[in-house]
């Protein structure tokens, strides 16, 4: 008999555990970690009269890997994305429709496909930073999203002359929809004219891009992801529908933007904060750049940089918690989880457990190579989540982190503008819907290398 009541985290009378809604990333993470350690992987939190159910730690990650598709769905958890941008995005699909769409997306984001993106992405980054001067102060939380956006638009979509206005439109769409989805903003934000105008411009841009490409399909001698989407057949042998093509292009513009950009900032920050790692990374970076543009094989040679990227993904996970809808009831240990509710998976809790990652708050780039390989323990490492909806861009994202940091480090040899600077992380700000820095983060350019 499953009679045990799911334990409830302690909170204040009436308001409950308000930290759940707080933007303070450290408090938020500590709250989930403490409750996991006290109550176990399954617990509830009360927030302003609502009761929310949390599944945390390696147990939760393993449950999703093994049973996610049986009991959980994504559409209801990301309802606002489905309602605002269509029902065919891989993020909101479930079951057979998800498998069909995911097969297509995996074809342009798998390890073979991404090899061709590496050199052009480095060139795009160089193009972007060519105007930075020696001794210039550069604010990375603002600069990196623009660089990453240009990497996606110029390399995957062959769009090289997009303006900052369009970049701002994409950000407005992502931020507004996610904030409404996660109740950081009320639904009325989706009816405000600034949002509606931005959304309309993004939709029209994608429609025009696809329409024009159809006309010139036969004339082009090189191909990009749009060409691929126009020619690919799904597993039923049918070409993609207009809506499916639209969703794939939208994903390229949105899913990896904030995640890669912000994690790249944290990666550069951690390297600059650890002089012994900085020295080793600079040696690796200098060896691969050596008067030429590196390729994917070169990027893979940089083992210390890879360790630093993995450690950044562990200590600064962009997604600490993600929702799923419980479609069918299930039993876990002595508890029953009822269907018809949103459940929150605190995927980042495992990253801070000393039994999985000894001295979890120490930035230790040696964790990921043999014999340690701490990330390979079941359910331990989940910055891209796990299961059928695990990030489709994980491989590209990892490579982008490395190539972006490497290009910036090699070209301008940045140093911290103020040596004692510490990033204060927040889960959202007025302009952002995900993890970011509370304050600006300036580095100073020390040289200008030519490549
Ligand atoms: C550091 C970089 C990145 C991080 C940390 C990250 C993280 C994540 C996470 C945690 C999810 C699961 C969300 C959920 O299901 O609730 C996800 C999904 C996804 N990500 Fe990423 N991501 C990154 C880069 C990228 C890139 C570069 C792309 C593609 C250009 C991408 C495309 C996607 C897609 C398409 C999904 C949905 C997959 C599905 O539902 O089947 N991501 N990402």
Coordinates of C-alpha atoms and ligand atoms in Angstrom, one line a residue:
X1 CA 0.0 0.0 0.0
X2 CA 1.2 3.5 -0.9
X3 CA 0.1 5.4 2.1
X4 CA 2.8 7.8 2.8
X5 CA 2.1 11.5 2.4
X6 CA 4.6 13.4 0.3
X7 CA 6.6 15.6 2.8
X8 CA 6.1 19.3 2.6
X9 CA 9.0 21.8 2.9
X10 CA 8.9 24.1 5.9
X11 CA 7.7 27.6 5.1
X12 CA 6.1 30.6 6.7
X13 CA 2.4 30.4 7.5
X14 CA 0.2 31.9 4.7
X15 CA 3.0 32.8 2.3
X16 CA 4.8 29.5 2.5
X17 CA 8.2 29.1 0.7
X18 CA 8.4 32.3 -1.1
X19 CA 12.0 31.6 -2.1
X20 CA 10.5 29.5 -4.9
X21 CA 9.5 32.7 -6.6
X22 CA 12.6 34.6 -5.6
X23 CA 15.1 35.7 -8.2
X24 CA 18.0 35.1 -5.9
X25 CA 19.7 32.1 -7.5
X26 CA 21.9 31.2 -4.5
X27 CA 18.9 31.1 -2.1
X28 CA 16.8 29.2 -4.6
X29 CA 19.4 26.5 -5.2
X30 CA 20.2 26.2 -1.5
X31 CA 16.5 25.8 -0.7
X32 CA 16.1 22.9 -3.0
X33 CA 19.4 21.3 -2.0
X34 CA 18.5 21.5 1.7
X35 CA 15.0 20.1 1.2
X36 CA 16.4 17.3 -0.9
X37 CA 18.8 16.4 1.8
X38 CA 16.2 16.6 4.6
X39 CA 13.1 15.2 2.9
X40 CA 14.4 13.1 0.0
X41 CA 13.9 13.4 -3.8
X42 CA 10.2 13.9 -3.7
X43 CA 8.6 16.8 -1.7
X44 CA 6.1 19.6 -1.9
X45 CA 6.5 23.4 -1.5
X46 CA 3.7 25.7 -0.5
X47 CA 3.7 29.1 -2.3
X48 CA 1.0 31.7 -1.7
X49 CA -1.7 29.0 -1.1
X50 CA -0.6 26.8 -4.0
X51 CA 1.0 23.4 -3.4
X52 CA 3.7 22.5 -5.9
X53 CA 5.4 19.1 -6.3
X54 CA 9.1 18.8 -6.7
X55 CA 11.2 15.9 -7.8
X56 CA 15.0 16.5 -7.3
X57 CA 18.4 15.0 -7.4
X58 CA 19.9 12.1 -9.4
X59 CA 16.8 10.0 -8.6
X60 CA 14.6 12.5 -10.5
X61 CA 17.0 12.6 -13.4
X62 CA 17.1 8.8 -13.6
X63 CA 13.3 8.7 -13.3
X64 CA 12.9 11.0 -16.3
X65 CA 15.5 9.0 -18.3
X66 CA 13.7 5.6 -17.6
X67 CA 10.1 6.5 -17.3
X68 CA 9.6 10.1 -18.5
X69 CA 7.8 9.3 -21.8
X70 CA 5.4 7.0 -20.0
X71 CA 4.0 9.4 -17.4
X72 CA 5.1 13.0 -18.3
X73 CA 4.3 15.4 -21.1
X74 CA 5.8 18.7 -22.1
X75 CA 2.9 20.5 -23.9
X76 CA 0.9 21.5 -20.8
X77 CA 4.2 22.5 -19.1
X78 CA 5.1 24.9 -21.9
X79 CA 1.5 25.8 -22.8
X80 CA 2.3 29.4 -23.5
X81 CA 5.0 28.5 -26.1
X82 CA 2.5 26.2 -27.9
X83 CA -0.2 28.9 -27.8
X84 CA 2.0 31.8 -29.0
X85 CA 4.2 30.0 -31.5
X86 CA 2.4 26.9 -32.7
X87 CA 1.9 23.3 -31.7
X88 CA 4.8 21.9 -33.8
X89 CA 7.8 23.0 -31.8
X90 CA 9.8 20.0 -30.7
X91 CA 9.7 21.5 -27.2
X92 CA 6.0 21.1 -26.8
X93 CA 5.4 17.9 -28.7
X94 CA 5.0 14.5 -27.1
X95 CA 4.9 10.8 -28.1
X96 CA 5.1 9.9 -31.8
X97 CA 4.9 13.6 -33.0
X98 CA 7.9 14.4 -30.8
X99 CA 9.9 11.5 -32.1
X100 CA 9.2 12.6 -35.7
X101 CA 10.2 16.2 -35.2
X102 CA 13.2 15.3 -33.1
X103 CA 14.6 13.1 -35.8
X104 CA 14.6 16.1 -38.1
X105 CA 16.1 18.5 -35.6
X106 CA 18.8 15.9 -34.7
X107 CA 19.9 15.7 -38.3
X108 CA 21.1 19.3 -38.4
X109 CA 22.4 19.4 -34.8
X110 CA 24.3 16.0 -34.5
X111 CA 28.0 15.8 -34.2
X112 CA 28.7 15.3 -37.9
X113 CA 26.5 18.2 -38.9
X114 CA 28.0 20.7 -36.4
X115 CA 31.6 20.1 -37.7
X116 CA 30.8 22.4 -40.7
X117 CA 29.6 25.2 -38.3
X118 CA 32.8 25.6 -36.4
X119 CA 35.0 27.6 -38.7
X120 CA 32.3 30.0 -39.8
X121 CA 31.2 30.5 -36.2
X122 CA 34.7 31.4 -35.2
X123 CA 34.9 33.8 -38.2
X124 CA 31.6 35.4 -37.2
X125 CA 33.0 35.9 -33.7
X126 CA 36.2 37.5 -35.0
X127 CA 34.2 39.7 -37.2
X128 CA 32.2 40.8 -34.2
X129 CA 35.2 41.6 -32.0
X130 CA 37.4 43.1 -34.7
X131 CA 36.5 46.7 -33.6
X132 CA 37.4 46.1 -29.9
X133 CA 40.5 48.2 -29.0
X134 CA 43.4 47.4 -26.6
X135 CA 42.5 48.6 -23.1
X136 CA 38.8 48.8 -24.0
X137 CA 36.3 47.8 -21.3
X138 CA 33.8 45.2 -22.6
X139 CA 30.6 44.2 -20.8
X140 CA 30.1 40.5 -21.5
X141 CA 26.5 40.0 -20.4
X142 CA 25.4 42.4 -23.2
X143 CA 28.0 41.5 -25.8
X144 CA 27.9 37.7 -25.8
X145 CA 24.2 37.3 -26.7
X146 CA 24.8 39.4 -29.8
X147 CA 27.8 37.3 -30.8
X148 CA 25.9 34.0 -30.3
X149 CA 22.9 35.4 -32.1
X150 CA 25.2 36.3 -35.1
X151 CA 26.7 32.8 -35.0
X152 CA 23.2 31.2 -35.4
X153 CA 21.8 33.6 -37.9
X154 CA 24.8 33.9 -40.2
X155 CA 26.0 30.3 -40.1
X156 CA 22.8 28.3 -39.8
X157 CA 20.5 30.7 -41.7
X158 CA 22.9 32.6 -44.0
X159 CA 21.5 36.0 -42.7
X160 CA 24.4 38.4 -42.3
X161 CA 22.8 41.8 -42.2
X162 CA 20.3 41.5 -39.4
X163 CA 20.0 44.6 -37.2
X164 CA 20.0 45.0 -33.4
X165 CA 16.3 45.7 -33.7
X166 CA 15.6 42.2 -34.9
X167 CA 17.8 40.8 -32.2
X168 CA 15.8 42.8 -29.6
X169 CA 12.6 41.4 -31.1
X170 CA 13.7 37.8 -30.7
X171 CA 14.7 38.5 -27.1
X172 CA 11.4 40.2 -26.4
X173 CA 9.6 37.2 -27.6
X174 CA 11.6 34.7 -25.7
X175 CA 11.6 36.7 -22.5
X176 CA 7.9 37.5 -22.5
X177 CA 6.7 34.0 -23.3
X178 CA 9.0 32.3 -20.8
X179 CA 8.2 34.8 -18.1
X180 CA 4.5 34.3 -18.5
X181 CA 5.0 30.5 -18.7
X182 CA 6.9 30.6 -15.4
X183 CA 4.5 33.1 -13.8
X184 CA 7.1 35.8 -13.5
X185 CA 4.7 38.0 -15.5
X186 CA 0.9 38.0 -15.9
X187 CA -0.7 36.8 -19.0
X188 CA -1.6 40.3 -20.0
X189 CA 2.0 40.7 -21.1
X190 CA 1.1 38.7 -24.2
X191 CA -1.4 41.3 -25.2
X192 CA 0.9 44.3 -24.9
X193 CA 1.6 46.1 -28.2
X194 CA 5.5 46.0 -27.8
X195 CA 5.3 42.2 -27.5
X196 CA 2.7 41.7 -30.3
X197 CA 4.7 43.9 -32.7
X198 CA 8.0 42.0 -31.9
X199 CA 6.2 38.7 -32.3
X200 CA 4.7 39.8 -35.7
X201 CA 8.1 40.9 -37.0
X202 CA 9.8 37.6 -36.0
X203 CA 7.0 35.6 -37.7
X204 CA 7.1 37.7 -40.9
X205 CA 10.9 37.4 -41.0
X206 CA 10.8 33.6 -40.8
X207 CA 8.0 33.4 -43.3
X208 CA 9.8 35.6 -45.8
X209 CA 13.1 33.8 -45.3
X210 CA 11.5 30.5 -46.2
X211 CA 9.4 31.9 -49.0
X212 CA 12.4 33.5 -50.7
X213 CA 14.5 30.4 -50.2
X214 CA 11.9 28.3 -52.0
X215 CA 12.2 30.6 -55.0
X216 CA 16.0 30.4 -55.1
X217 CA 16.3 26.8 -54.1
X218 CA 17.7 25.6 -57.4
X219 CA 20.1 28.5 -57.8
X220 CA 22.2 28.3 -54.6
X221 CA 25.5 26.5 -54.7
X222 CA 25.9 26.3 -50.9
X223 CA 23.3 25.0 -48.5
X224 CA 22.3 25.8 -44.9
X225 CA 19.7 24.6 -42.4
X226 CA 16.9 26.3 -44.3
X227 CA 17.8 24.5 -47.5
X228 CA 18.0 21.3 -45.5
X229 CA 14.5 21.8 -44.0
X230 CA 13.0 22.5 -47.4
X231 CA 14.5 19.3 -48.8
X232 CA 14.3 16.8 -45.9
X233 CA 11.6 14.1 -45.7
X234 CA 10.2 13.2 -42.3
X235 CA 10.1 9.5 -41.4
X236 CA 6.7 9.1 -43.0
X237 CA 8.3 10.1 -46.3
X238 CA 6.5 13.4 -46.4
X239 CA 8.2 16.8 -46.7
X240 CA 7.9 19.1 -43.6
X241 CA 4.8 21.3 -43.4
X242 CA 5.2 25.1 -43.4
X243 CA 4.5 25.1 -39.7
X244 CA 7.2 22.5 -39.0
X245 CA 9.8 24.5 -41.0
X246 CA 8.7 27.6 -39.1
X247 CA 9.2 25.9 -35.7
X248 CA 12.6 24.6 -36.6
X249 CA 13.8 28.1 -37.7
X250 CA 12.4 29.6 -34.6
X251 CA 14.3 27.1 -32.5
X252 CA 17.5 28.1 -34.1
X253 CA 16.8 31.7 -33.3
X254 CA 15.7 31.1 -29.7
X255 CA 16.6 27.8 -27.9
X256 CA 20.4 28.2 -27.8
X257 CA 20.6 32.0 -27.6
X258 CA 20.5 32.8 -23.9
X259 CA 21.7 29.4 -22.8
X260 CA 24.9 29.5 -24.8
X261 CA 25.5 33.3 -24.4
X262 CA 25.2 33.4 -20.6
X263 CA 27.1 30.1 -20.0
X264 CA 29.9 31.5 -22.2
X265 CA 30.1 34.6 -19.9
X266 CA 30.3 32.3 -16.9
X267 CA 33.0 30.2 -18.6
X268 CA 35.2 33.3 -19.3
X269 CA 34.5 34.5 -15.8
X270 CA 35.6 31.2 -14.2
X271 CA 38.7 31.0 -16.4
X272 CA 39.7 34.6 -15.4
X273 CA 39.1 33.9 -11.7
X274 CA 41.4 30.9 -11.7
X275 CA 44.9 32.0 -12.9
X276 CA 46.3 28.4 -13.0
X277 CA 43.4 27.3 -15.3
X278 CA 43.8 30.5 -17.3
X279 CA 47.5 29.7 -18.0
X280 CA 46.6 26.2 -19.2
X281 CA 43.7 27.3 -21.3
X282 CA 45.8 30.1 -22.9
X283 CA 48.5 27.5 -23.8
X284 CA 45.8 25.3 -25.5
X285 CA 44.2 28.2 -27.3
X286 CA 47.5 29.6 -28.6
X287 CA 48.4 26.1 -29.9
X288 CA 45.2 25.7 -31.9
X289 CA 44.9 29.2 -33.2
X290 CA 48.5 29.5 -34.4
X291 CA 47.7 31.8 -37.4
X292 CA 44.7 29.9 -38.6
X293 CA 41.1 29.3 -37.9
X294 CA 40.6 26.1 -35.8
X295 CA 38.2 23.3 -36.8
X296 CA 36.2 20.9 -34.7
X297 CA 39.2 18.5 -34.3
X298 CA 41.2 21.4 -32.9
X299 CA 38.4 22.4 -30.5
X300 CA 38.3 18.8 -29.2
X301 CA 42.0 18.9 -28.5
X302 CA 41.5 21.6 -25.8
X303 CA 41.0 19.3 -22.8
X304 CA 41.4 21.9 -20.0
X305 CA 39.0 24.3 -21.8
X306 CA 36.5 21.4 -22.1
X307 CA 36.9 20.6 -18.4
X308 CA 36.2 24.3 -17.7
X309 CA 33.1 24.3 -20.0
X310 CA 31.7 21.2 -18.3
X311 CA 32.5 22.7 -14.8
X312 CA 30.7 25.9 -15.8
X313 CA 27.7 23.9 -17.0
X314 CA 27.7 22.1 -13.6
X315 CA 28.2 25.1 -11.3
X316 CA 26.1 27.5 -13.3
X317 CA 23.3 25.4 -14.8
X318 CA 21.1 27.7 -17.0
X319 CA 18.1 25.5 -16.1
X320 CA 18.0 24.5 -12.5
X321 CA 14.4 23.4 -12.6
X322 CA 12.1 22.5 -15.4
X323 CA 8.3 21.7 -15.4
X324 CA 6.5 18.6 -16.7
X325 CA 2.8 17.7 -16.7
X326 CA 2.0 14.4 -15.0
X327 CA -0.2 12.8 -17.6
X328 CA -0.6 9.4 -15.8
X329 CA -0.3 8.8 -12.1
X330 CA 2.8 6.9 -10.9
X331 CA 4.2 5.4 -7.8
X332 CA 7.7 6.4 -6.5
X333 CA 9.1 4.6 -3.4
X334 CA 6.1 4.7 -1.0
X335 CA 4.4 7.7 -2.6
X336 CA 1.8 8.1 -5.2
X337 CA 2.0 11.1 -7.6
X338 CA -1.4 12.0 -9.0
X339 CA -2.0 13.0 -12.6
X340 CA -3.3 16.3 -13.8
X341 CA -0.6 18.5 -12.2
X342 CA 2.6 20.2 -13.1
X343 CA 5.7 18.7 -11.4
X344 CA 9.0 20.5 -11.2
X345 CA 12.2 18.6 -11.8
X346 CA 15.1 20.2 -9.9
X347 CA 17.7 18.8 -12.3
X348 CA 20.5 21.0 -10.9
X349 CA 20.4 19.6 -7.4
X350 CA 22.6 16.6 -8.3
X351 CA 25.4 19.0 -9.4
X352 CA 26.0 20.1 -5.8
X353 CA 25.9 16.8 -4.0
X354 CA 29.3 16.0 -2.4
X355 CA 28.6 12.2 -2.8
X356 CA 28.6 12.8 -6.6
X357 CA 30.9 15.7 -7.0
X358 CA 33.3 15.9 -4.0
X359 CA 33.9 19.6 -2.9
X360 CA 31.0 20.6 -5.2
X361 CA 31.6 24.3 -4.9
X362 CA 35.3 24.0 -6.0
X363 CA 35.8 24.7 -9.7
X364 CA 37.8 21.6 -10.6
X365 CA 38.4 21.0 -14.3
X366 CA 39.8 17.5 -13.7
X367 CA 36.4 15.9 -12.8
X368 CA 35.5 14.9 -16.4
X369 CA 38.5 12.9 -17.5
X370 CA 39.4 9.3 -16.6
X371 CA 39.7 7.9 -14.1
X372 CA 37.3 10.4 -12.3
X373 CA 34.6 11.0 -14.9
X374 CA 32.2 12.1 -12.1
X375 CA 29.6 13.3 -14.6
X376 CA 29.1 9.8 -15.8
X377 CA 27.5 8.6 -12.6
X378 CA 23.8 7.9 -13.1
X379 CA 21.6 11.0 -12.9
X380 CA 24.6 13.1 -11.8
X381 CA 25.1 15.6 -14.6
X382 CA 22.1 17.2 -16.3
X383 CA 22.7 20.7 -17.5
X384 CA 20.9 19.8 -20.8
X385 CA 18.3 17.8 -18.8
X386 CA 17.8 14.1 -19.7
X387 CA 15.4 11.8 -21.4
X388 CA 13.6 12.2 -24.7
X389 CA 13.5 16.0 -24.4
X390 CA 17.1 16.4 -23.5
X391 CA 18.6 19.4 -25.2
X392 CA 18.8 18.8 -29.0
X393 CA 21.6 21.4 -29.2
X394 CA 23.8 20.0 -26.4
X395 CA 26.7 19.1 -28.7
X396 CA 26.5 22.3 -30.6
X397 CA 26.1 24.3 -27.4
X398 CA 29.2 22.7 -25.8
X399 CA 31.3 23.4 -28.9
X400 CA 30.0 27.0 -29.1
X401 CA 31.0 27.6 -25.5
X402 CA 34.5 26.4 -26.3
X403 CA 34.9 28.2 -29.6
X404 CA 33.5 31.5 -28.4
X405 CA 35.6 31.5 -25.2
X406 CA 38.7 30.4 -27.1
X407 CA 38.3 33.1 -29.8
X408 CA 37.8 35.9 -27.3
X409 CA 40.7 34.7 -25.0
X410 CA 43.1 34.3 -27.9
X411 CA 42.2 37.6 -29.6
X412 CA 42.0 40.1 -26.8
X413 CA 43.6 38.2 -23.8
X414 CA 41.0 39.7 -21.5
X415 CA 41.6 40.5 -17.8
X416 CA 39.1 41.2 -15.1
X417 CA 38.4 44.9 -15.1
X418 CA 38.3 44.8 -11.3
X419 CA 40.2 41.9 -9.8
X420 CA 37.9 41.3 -6.9
X421 CA 34.7 41.3 -9.0
X422 CA 32.3 38.4 -8.2
X423 CA 29.3 37.7 -10.3
X424 CA 26.0 37.8 -8.4
X425 CA 23.7 35.4 -10.1
X426 CA 19.9 36.0 -10.5
X427 CA 17.3 33.7 -12.0
X428 CA 15.6 36.5 -14.0
X429 CA 15.8 40.3 -14.4
X430 CA 13.4 42.8 -16.1
X431 CA 15.0 41.9 -19.5
X432 CA 15.9 38.3 -19.0
X433 CA 13.8 35.2 -18.2
X434 CA 16.7 32.9 -17.2
X435 CA 19.8 32.8 -15.1
X436 CA 22.1 35.9 -15.6
X437 CA 24.3 38.3 -13.7
X438 CA 22.7 40.9 -11.4
X439 CA 25.4 43.4 -12.4
X440 CA 27.5 44.2 -15.4
X441 CA 30.6 42.1 -15.9
X442 CA 33.5 44.1 -17.5
X443 CA 36.7 42.7 -18.8
X444 CA 39.6 44.7 -20.3
X445 CA 41.2 43.9 -23.6
X446 CA 44.9 43.4 -23.2
X447 CA 46.0 42.8 -26.8
X448 CA 44.7 42.5 -30.3
X449 CA 45.9 39.3 -32.0
X450 CA 45.6 38.9 -35.7
X451 CA 44.5 35.6 -37.2
Ligands
LIG1 C1 24.8 25.9 -23.0 C2 23.9 25.6 -23.9 C3 22.6 25.0 -23.7 C4 22.0 24.6 -22.5 C5 22.5 24.7 -21.1 C6 20.7 24.1 -22.9 C7 19.8 23.5 -22.0 C8 18.6 22.9 -22.4 C9 17.7 22.2 -21.5 C10 17.9 22.1 -20.0 C11 16.7 21.8 -22.2 C12 15.4 21.0 -21.7 C13 14.3 21.9 -21.4 C14 13.1 21.2 -21.0 O1 12.7 20.1 -21.6 O2 12.4 21.6 -20.1 C15 16.9 22.1 -23.6 C16 16.1 21.8 -24.7 C17 16.3 22.1 -26.0 N1 17.4 22.8 -26.5 FE1 19.0 23.4 -25.4 N2 20.5 24.2 -24.2 C18 21.7 24.7 -24.8 C19 22.0 25.0 -26.1 C20 21.1 24.7 -27.2 C21 21.4 25.0 -28.6 C22 22.7 25.6 -29.1 C23 20.3 24.6 -29.3 C24 20.1 24.6 -30.8 C25 20.5 25.6 -31.6 C26 19.4 24.1 -28.3 C27 18.2 23.5 -28.7 C28 17.3 22.9 -27.8 C29 16.1 22.3 -28.3 C30 15.6 22.1 -29.7 C31 15.5 21.8 -27.1 C32 14.2 21.0 -27.0 C33 14.4 19.5 -27.2 C34 13.2 18.7 -27.1 O3 12.2 19.1 -26.5 O4 13.2 17.6 -27.7 N3 19.9 24.2 -27.1 N4 18.1 22.8 -23.7

